[in-house]
Amino acid sequence: GIVELDRSLNHMDVCVRSETGDHSASVDALLRMVTACEGFDVFFSCSIITSNSMMKHVRGERCCEGRPRDDTDRGVKPSDWVRARFGDVITPREPGVQVPLSVVASCPHTMSLSNTPPFHPVDNIDVFDVFEHCQRLQRAGRLKMAFDRPGTSTVSPRDAGVVWSMADAAGATEAERWAVVKESVARSGWFEGFQTRIKASVMSFVQSHPEREIHLLCIRGGPITELEQEAMSKIVLEVQADMALYQIHSRIKIELLTYSEFVAIFGDAP
């Protein structure tokens, strides 16, 4: 490889090359280097030129994709981004060890990169449709989805009086309106169906990938996503108990992320 340190001594440019078609070798080298750098500090940027980003080069300017350095996201390690973005080609570090399977189990409809209001309208600059974002990543093969949302097939006829939005909730304070939405949705047929669907989806992933650890990703949002995420531990315990009956000892980890942390790890896809 080639390592270049700029004159300010603040930037290191590393070029990793491999034989044609050996994509995994380059990614493995990048992951080893990034992991070594994290032994000193995890607060640095990490980017890579891919076939998709090369097509976006304009007037000689390089277009990279990666995990940017962000003062608000110290908790997201560059190695996390590399593993999530290129997990399909990373060589297991030990024989028989598989890269974890990332599964989005809960997310808000829309969210800002600052994780603070406003959350509407979607402009794809500050506010994004998180559900569509996850769908794009799933089509690109970077993760799986296992969740539903209000207005889809799991809505029950008895949900006519459910308070789905804080704008429709009674209460003098935001905390009171938040609680009203959670309590109302918790009694809905949709939420009952949501839990059943998540459990079935997770069981399917465990059965299809018994050798892999399952990472259930929960992107923080409003009162409904908070309700969903509070139910995840119970769902996981039920899945593990059911799988044990078939001698399948599943490894499932729940990860709570802000939307900005999620973007920093997984990036985007066409």
Tab-separated table of C-alpha atoms in Angstrom:
chain	number	residue	atom	x	y	z
A	1	GLY	CA	0.000	0.000	0.000
A	2	ILE	CA	0.898	3.669	-0.188
A	3	VAL	CA	0.742	5.965	2.839
A	4	GLU	CA	0.924	9.737	2.462
A	5	LEU	CA	0.948	12.262	5.311
A	6	ASP	CA	0.062	15.820	4.331
A	7	ARG	CA	2.163	18.817	5.378
A	8	SER	CA	-0.211	19.774	8.189
A	9	LEU	CA	0.477	16.337	9.727
A	10	ASN	CA	-3.288	16.032	10.246
A	11	HIS	CA	-4.240	13.953	7.236
A	12	MET	CA	-3.040	10.526	6.142
A	13	ASP	CA	-3.982	9.211	2.711
A	14	VAL	CA	-3.684	5.449	2.360
A	15	CYS	CA	-3.904	3.606	-0.938
A	16	VAL	CA	-4.558	-0.127	-0.662
A	17	ARG	CA	-4.324	-2.167	-3.852
A	18	SER	CA	-5.005	-5.831	-4.508
A	19	GLU	CA	-5.238	-8.211	-7.399
A	20	THR	CA	-8.096	-7.555	-9.798
A	21	GLY	CA	-11.313	-8.939	-8.387
A	22	ASP	CA	-9.943	-9.471	-4.874
A	23	HIS	CA	-12.184	-6.868	-3.241
A	24	SER	CA	-12.119	-8.590	0.141
A	25	ALA	CA	-8.324	-8.244	0.443
A	26	SER	CA	-8.528	-4.446	0.152
A	27	VAL	CA	-11.372	-4.204	2.644
A	28	ASP	CA	-9.596	-6.542	5.089
A	29	ALA	CA	-6.477	-4.354	4.866
A	30	LEU	CA	-8.547	-1.210	5.458
A	31	LEU	CA	-10.248	-2.784	8.487
A	32	ARG	CA	-6.919	-3.874	10.016
A	33	MET	CA	-5.471	-0.397	9.567
A	34	VAL	CA	-8.548	1.371	10.972
A	35	THR	CA	-8.692	-0.975	13.957
A	36	ALA	CA	-4.999	-0.315	14.673
A	37	CYS	CA	-5.576	3.462	14.517
A	38	GLU	CA	-8.432	3.122	17.006
A	39	GLY	CA	-5.852	1.953	19.524
A	40	PHE	CA	-4.810	5.624	19.719
A	41	ASP	CA	-8.113	7.443	19.107
A	42	VAL	CA	-11.494	6.658	17.517
A	43	PHE	CA	-12.139	10.290	16.586
A	44	PHE	CA	-11.104	10.340	12.935
A	45	SER	CA	-12.700	10.086	9.513
A	46	CYS	CA	-12.651	6.993	7.350
A	47	SER	CA	-13.615	6.947	3.685
A	48	ILE	CA	-13.066	4.786	0.641
A	49	ILE	CA	-13.412	5.158	-3.112
A	50	THR	CA	-15.810	2.560	-4.496
A	51	SER	CA	-17.124	1.847	-7.964
A	52	ASN	CA	-20.247	3.857	-7.138
A	53	SER	CA	-18.369	6.873	-5.804
A	54	MET	CA	-15.942	6.894	-8.750
A	55	MET	CA	-18.904	7.465	-11.068
A	56	LYS	CA	-19.652	10.681	-9.136
A	57	HIS	CA	-16.203	12.263	-9.631
A	58	VAL	CA	-16.591	15.790	-10.997
A	59	ARG	CA	-13.811	17.954	-12.522
A	60	GLY	CA	-11.079	15.820	-11.018
A	61	GLU	CA	-12.477	16.016	-7.504
A	62	ARG	CA	-12.583	12.663	-5.779
A	63	CYS	CA	-15.923	11.553	-4.398
A	64	CYS	CA	-15.654	9.109	-1.507
A	65	GLU	CA	-18.130	7.407	0.762
A	66	GLY	CA	-17.438	6.815	4.378
A	67	ARG	CA	-17.833	7.623	8.015
A	68	PRO	CA	-17.232	11.379	8.405
A	69	ARG	CA	-15.628	12.942	11.441
A	70	ASP	CA	-18.508	14.451	13.398
A	71	ASP	CA	-18.221	16.194	16.734
A	72	THR	CA	-21.666	14.861	17.705
A	73	ASP	CA	-20.939	11.194	16.998
A	74	ARG	CA	-17.936	10.184	19.046
A	75	GLY	CA	-19.653	6.882	19.853
A	76	VAL	CA	-19.507	5.577	16.265
A	77	LYS	CA	-16.172	3.896	15.596
A	78	PRO	CA	-14.728	3.911	12.056
A	79	SER	CA	-14.314	0.127	12.237
A	80	ASP	CA	-18.071	-0.178	12.851
A	81	TRP	CA	-18.694	1.630	9.574
A	82	VAL	CA	-16.233	-0.570	7.652
A	83	ARG	CA	-17.806	-3.779	8.998
A	84	ALA	CA	-21.344	-2.584	8.268
A	85	ARG	CA	-20.589	-1.198	4.803
A	86	PHE	CA	-18.442	-4.100	3.566
A	87	GLY	CA	-19.602	-6.937	5.805
A	88	ASP	CA	-20.456	-9.091	2.802
A	89	VAL	CA	-16.822	-9.266	1.666
A	90	ILE	CA	-14.875	-9.115	4.943
A	91	THR	CA	-12.976	-12.306	5.639
A	92	PRO	CA	-13.908	-13.762	9.063
A	93	ARG	CA	-11.117	-13.082	11.544
A	94	GLU	CA	-11.186	-16.667	12.812
A	95	PRO	CA	-12.212	-19.897	11.082
A	96	GLY	CA	-15.946	-20.407	11.460
A	97	VAL	CA	-16.582	-16.857	12.714
A	98	GLN	CA	-19.175	-15.012	10.618
A	99	VAL	CA	-19.820	-11.286	10.243
A	100	PRO	CA	-22.909	-10.297	12.285
A	101	LEU	CA	-26.170	-9.969	10.360
A	102	SER	CA	-27.607	-6.460	10.779
A	103	VAL	CA	-31.407	-6.341	10.925
A	104	VAL	CA	-33.387	-3.114	11.316
A	105	ALA	CA	-36.113	-3.963	13.824
A	106	SER	CA	-37.519	-0.507	14.555
A	107	CYS	CA	-37.191	3.023	13.171
A	108	PRO	CA	-39.158	6.286	12.940
A	109	HIS	CA	-40.891	7.335	9.714
A	110	THR	CA	-38.767	10.461	9.326
A	111	MET	CA	-35.842	11.929	11.221
A	112	SER	CA	-33.349	14.773	11.044
A	113	LEU	CA	-29.601	14.258	11.119
A	114	SER	CA	-29.494	16.413	14.244
A	115	ASN	CA	-32.008	14.037	15.881
A	116	THR	CA	-34.053	17.093	16.912
A	117	PRO	CA	-37.198	18.758	15.465
A	118	PRO	CA	-38.341	19.574	12.883
A	119	PHE	CA	-38.869	16.088	11.446
A	120	HIS	CA	-41.006	17.274	8.510
A	121	PRO	CA	-41.072	17.886	5.634
A	122	VAL	CA	-38.661	15.403	4.044
A	123	ASP	CA	-36.122	17.440	2.041
A	124	ASN	CA	-33.290	14.861	1.866
A	125	ILE	CA	-30.941	17.543	3.167
A	126	ASP	CA	-31.763	17.830	6.851
A	127	VAL	CA	-34.831	15.582	7.150
A	128	PHE	CA	-34.987	12.093	5.646
A	129	ASP	CA	-37.462	9.262	5.135
A	130	VAL	CA	-35.773	6.683	7.343
A	131	PHE	CA	-37.939	3.794	6.147
A	132	GLU	CA	-37.001	4.396	2.489
A	133	HIS	CA	-33.359	4.797	3.502
A	134	CYS	CA	-33.434	1.358	5.138
A	135	GLN	CA	-35.139	-0.111	2.069
A	136	ARG	CA	-32.327	1.183	-0.171
A	137	LEU	CA	-29.710	-0.340	2.114
A	138	GLN	CA	-31.590	-3.638	2.081
A	139	ARG	CA	-31.716	-3.668	-1.718
A	140	ALA	CA	-27.961	-3.022	-1.708
A	141	GLY	CA	-27.459	-6.055	0.534
A	142	ARG	CA	-26.032	-4.148	3.507
A	143	LEU	CA	-28.752	-5.065	6.001
A	144	LYS	CA	-32.135	-6.715	6.440
A	145	MET	CA	-35.467	-5.303	7.579
A	146	ALA	CA	-37.898	-6.979	9.953
A	147	PHE	CA	-40.358	-4.284	10.984
A	148	ASP	CA	-43.684	-2.767	10.042
A	149	ARG	CA	-45.243	0.636	10.604
A	150	PRO	CA	-48.752	2.112	11.070
A	151	GLY	CA	-50.915	2.208	7.965
A	152	THR	CA	-49.735	-1.135	6.589
A	153	SER	CA	-51.043	-4.684	6.631
A	154	THR	CA	-50.939	-5.217	10.405
A	155	VAL	CA	-53.452	-2.452	11.175
A	156	SER	CA	-56.517	-3.870	12.930
A	157	PRO	CA	-60.146	-2.689	12.514
A	158	ARG	CA	-60.173	-1.930	16.234
A	159	ASP	CA	-57.491	0.725	15.751
A	160	ALA	CA	-59.908	3.433	14.598
A	161	GLY	CA	-59.579	5.360	17.851
A	162	VAL	CA	-55.816	4.962	18.293
A	163	VAL	CA	-53.829	8.155	18.828
A	164	TRP	CA	-50.868	7.798	16.462
A	165	SER	CA	-49.509	11.354	16.629
A	166	MET	CA	-48.546	13.716	19.420
A	167	ALA	CA	-50.354	16.428	17.461
A	168	ASP	CA	-53.608	14.575	18.162
A	169	ALA	CA	-52.827	13.706	21.773
A	170	ALA	CA	-54.328	15.513	24.746
A	171	GLY	CA	-51.936	16.910	27.306
A	172	ALA	CA	-50.512	20.179	28.584
A	173	THR	CA	-46.862	19.184	28.120
A	174	GLU	CA	-44.872	17.252	25.521
A	175	ALA	CA	-44.166	14.540	28.090
A	176	GLU	CA	-47.902	14.078	28.731
A	177	ARG	CA	-48.711	13.885	25.000
A	178	TRP	CA	-45.803	11.445	24.504
A	179	ALA	CA	-47.248	9.189	27.216
A	180	VAL	CA	-50.757	9.365	25.705
A	181	VAL	CA	-49.488	8.156	22.312
A	182	LYS	CA	-47.502	5.282	23.843
A	183	GLU	CA	-50.419	4.134	26.000
A	184	SER	CA	-52.874	4.323	23.097
A	185	VAL	CA	-50.654	2.497	20.593
A	186	ALA	CA	-49.721	-0.143	23.192
A	187	ARG	CA	-53.392	-1.247	23.225
A	188	SER	CA	-53.698	-1.337	19.431
A	189	GLY	CA	-54.078	-4.349	17.219
A	190	TRP	CA	-51.236	-2.951	15.122
A	191	PHE	CA	-48.782	-3.169	18.025
A	192	GLU	CA	-49.824	-6.728	18.801
A	193	GLY	CA	-49.283	-7.623	15.151
A	194	PHE	CA	-45.969	-5.751	15.105
A	195	GLN	CA	-44.573	-7.863	17.933
A	196	THR	CA	-45.759	-11.093	16.298
A	197	ARG	CA	-44.226	-10.068	12.969
A	198	ILE	CA	-40.894	-9.055	14.497
A	199	LYS	CA	-40.658	-12.331	16.409
A	200	ALA	CA	-41.418	-14.358	13.274
A	201	SER	CA	-38.885	-12.374	11.222
A	202	VAL	CA	-36.114	-12.728	13.803
A	203	MET	CA	-36.786	-16.464	14.110
A	204	SER	CA	-36.537	-16.750	10.333
A	205	PHE	CA	-33.182	-14.940	10.309
A	206	VAL	CA	-31.860	-17.142	13.119
A	207	GLN	CA	-32.936	-20.322	11.327
A	208	SER	CA	-31.457	-19.127	8.016
A	209	HIS	CA	-28.171	-17.987	9.607
A	210	PRO	CA	-27.651	-20.172	12.714
A	211	GLU	CA	-23.893	-19.543	12.682
A	212	ARG	CA	-24.180	-15.734	12.686
A	213	GLU	CA	-24.843	-13.273	15.476
A	214	ILE	CA	-27.962	-11.198	14.794
A	215	HIS	CA	-27.732	-7.465	15.496
A	216	LEU	CA	-31.207	-5.941	15.889
A	217	LEU	CA	-30.872	-2.259	15.019
A	218	CYS	CA	-33.313	0.128	16.693
A	219	ILE	CA	-33.183	3.718	15.466
A	220	ARG	CA	-34.417	6.169	18.074
A	221	GLY	CA	-37.461	8.259	17.228
A	222	GLY	CA	-40.749	9.230	18.803
A	223	PRO	CA	-43.139	7.561	21.261
A	224	ILE	CA	-44.129	4.720	18.905
A	225	THR	CA	-40.551	3.689	18.154
A	226	GLU	CA	-39.756	3.954	21.867
A	227	LEU	CA	-42.655	1.577	22.561
A	228	GLU	CA	-41.393	-0.828	19.888
A	229	GLN	CA	-37.881	-0.780	21.268
A	230	GLU	CA	-39.034	-1.372	24.835
A	231	ALA	CA	-40.618	-4.612	23.594
A	232	MET	CA	-37.431	-5.896	21.912
A	233	SER	CA	-35.889	-7.565	24.973
A	234	LYS	CA	-39.064	-9.588	25.552
A	235	ILE	CA	-39.200	-10.567	21.868
A	236	VAL	CA	-35.559	-11.678	21.881
A	237	LEU	CA	-36.047	-13.810	25.011
A	238	GLU	CA	-39.059	-15.502	23.387
A	239	VAL	CA	-37.117	-16.158	20.172
A	240	GLN	CA	-34.161	-17.649	22.052
A	241	ALA	CA	-36.466	-19.863	24.134
A	242	ASP	CA	-38.277	-21.122	21.033
A	243	MET	CA	-35.041	-21.743	19.125
A	244	ALA	CA	-33.557	-23.666	22.053
A	245	LEU	CA	-36.321	-26.243	21.578
A	246	TYR	CA	-34.743	-26.994	18.192
A	247	GLN	CA	-31.209	-27.049	19.639
A	248	ILE	CA	-30.427	-23.695	17.977
A	249	HIS	CA	-28.653	-21.421	20.430
A	250	SER	CA	-29.088	-17.996	18.875
A	251	ARG	CA	-26.893	-14.981	19.581
A	252	ILE	CA	-28.953	-11.797	19.323
A	253	LYS	CA	-27.785	-8.305	20.247
A	254	ILE	CA	-30.020	-5.221	20.449
A	255	GLU	CA	-28.380	-1.963	19.330
A	256	LEU	CA	-29.996	1.431	19.982
A	257	LEU	CA	-28.783	4.107	17.564
A	258	THR	CA	-29.639	7.691	16.772
A	259	TYR	CA	-30.315	8.295	13.086
A	260	SER	CA	-27.047	10.207	12.696
A	261	GLU	CA	-25.155	7.248	14.205
A	262	PHE	CA	-26.965	4.892	11.825
A	263	VAL	CA	-26.016	7.044	8.813
A	264	ALA	CA	-22.404	7.264	10.001
A	265	ILE	CA	-22.165	3.458	10.125
A	266	PHE	CA	-24.204	2.397	7.101
A	267	GLY	CA	-24.063	5.420	4.783
A	268	ASP	CA	-26.548	5.361	1.911
A	269	ALA	CA	-27.226	3.394	-1.252
A	270	PRO	CA	-28.573	4.272	-4.725
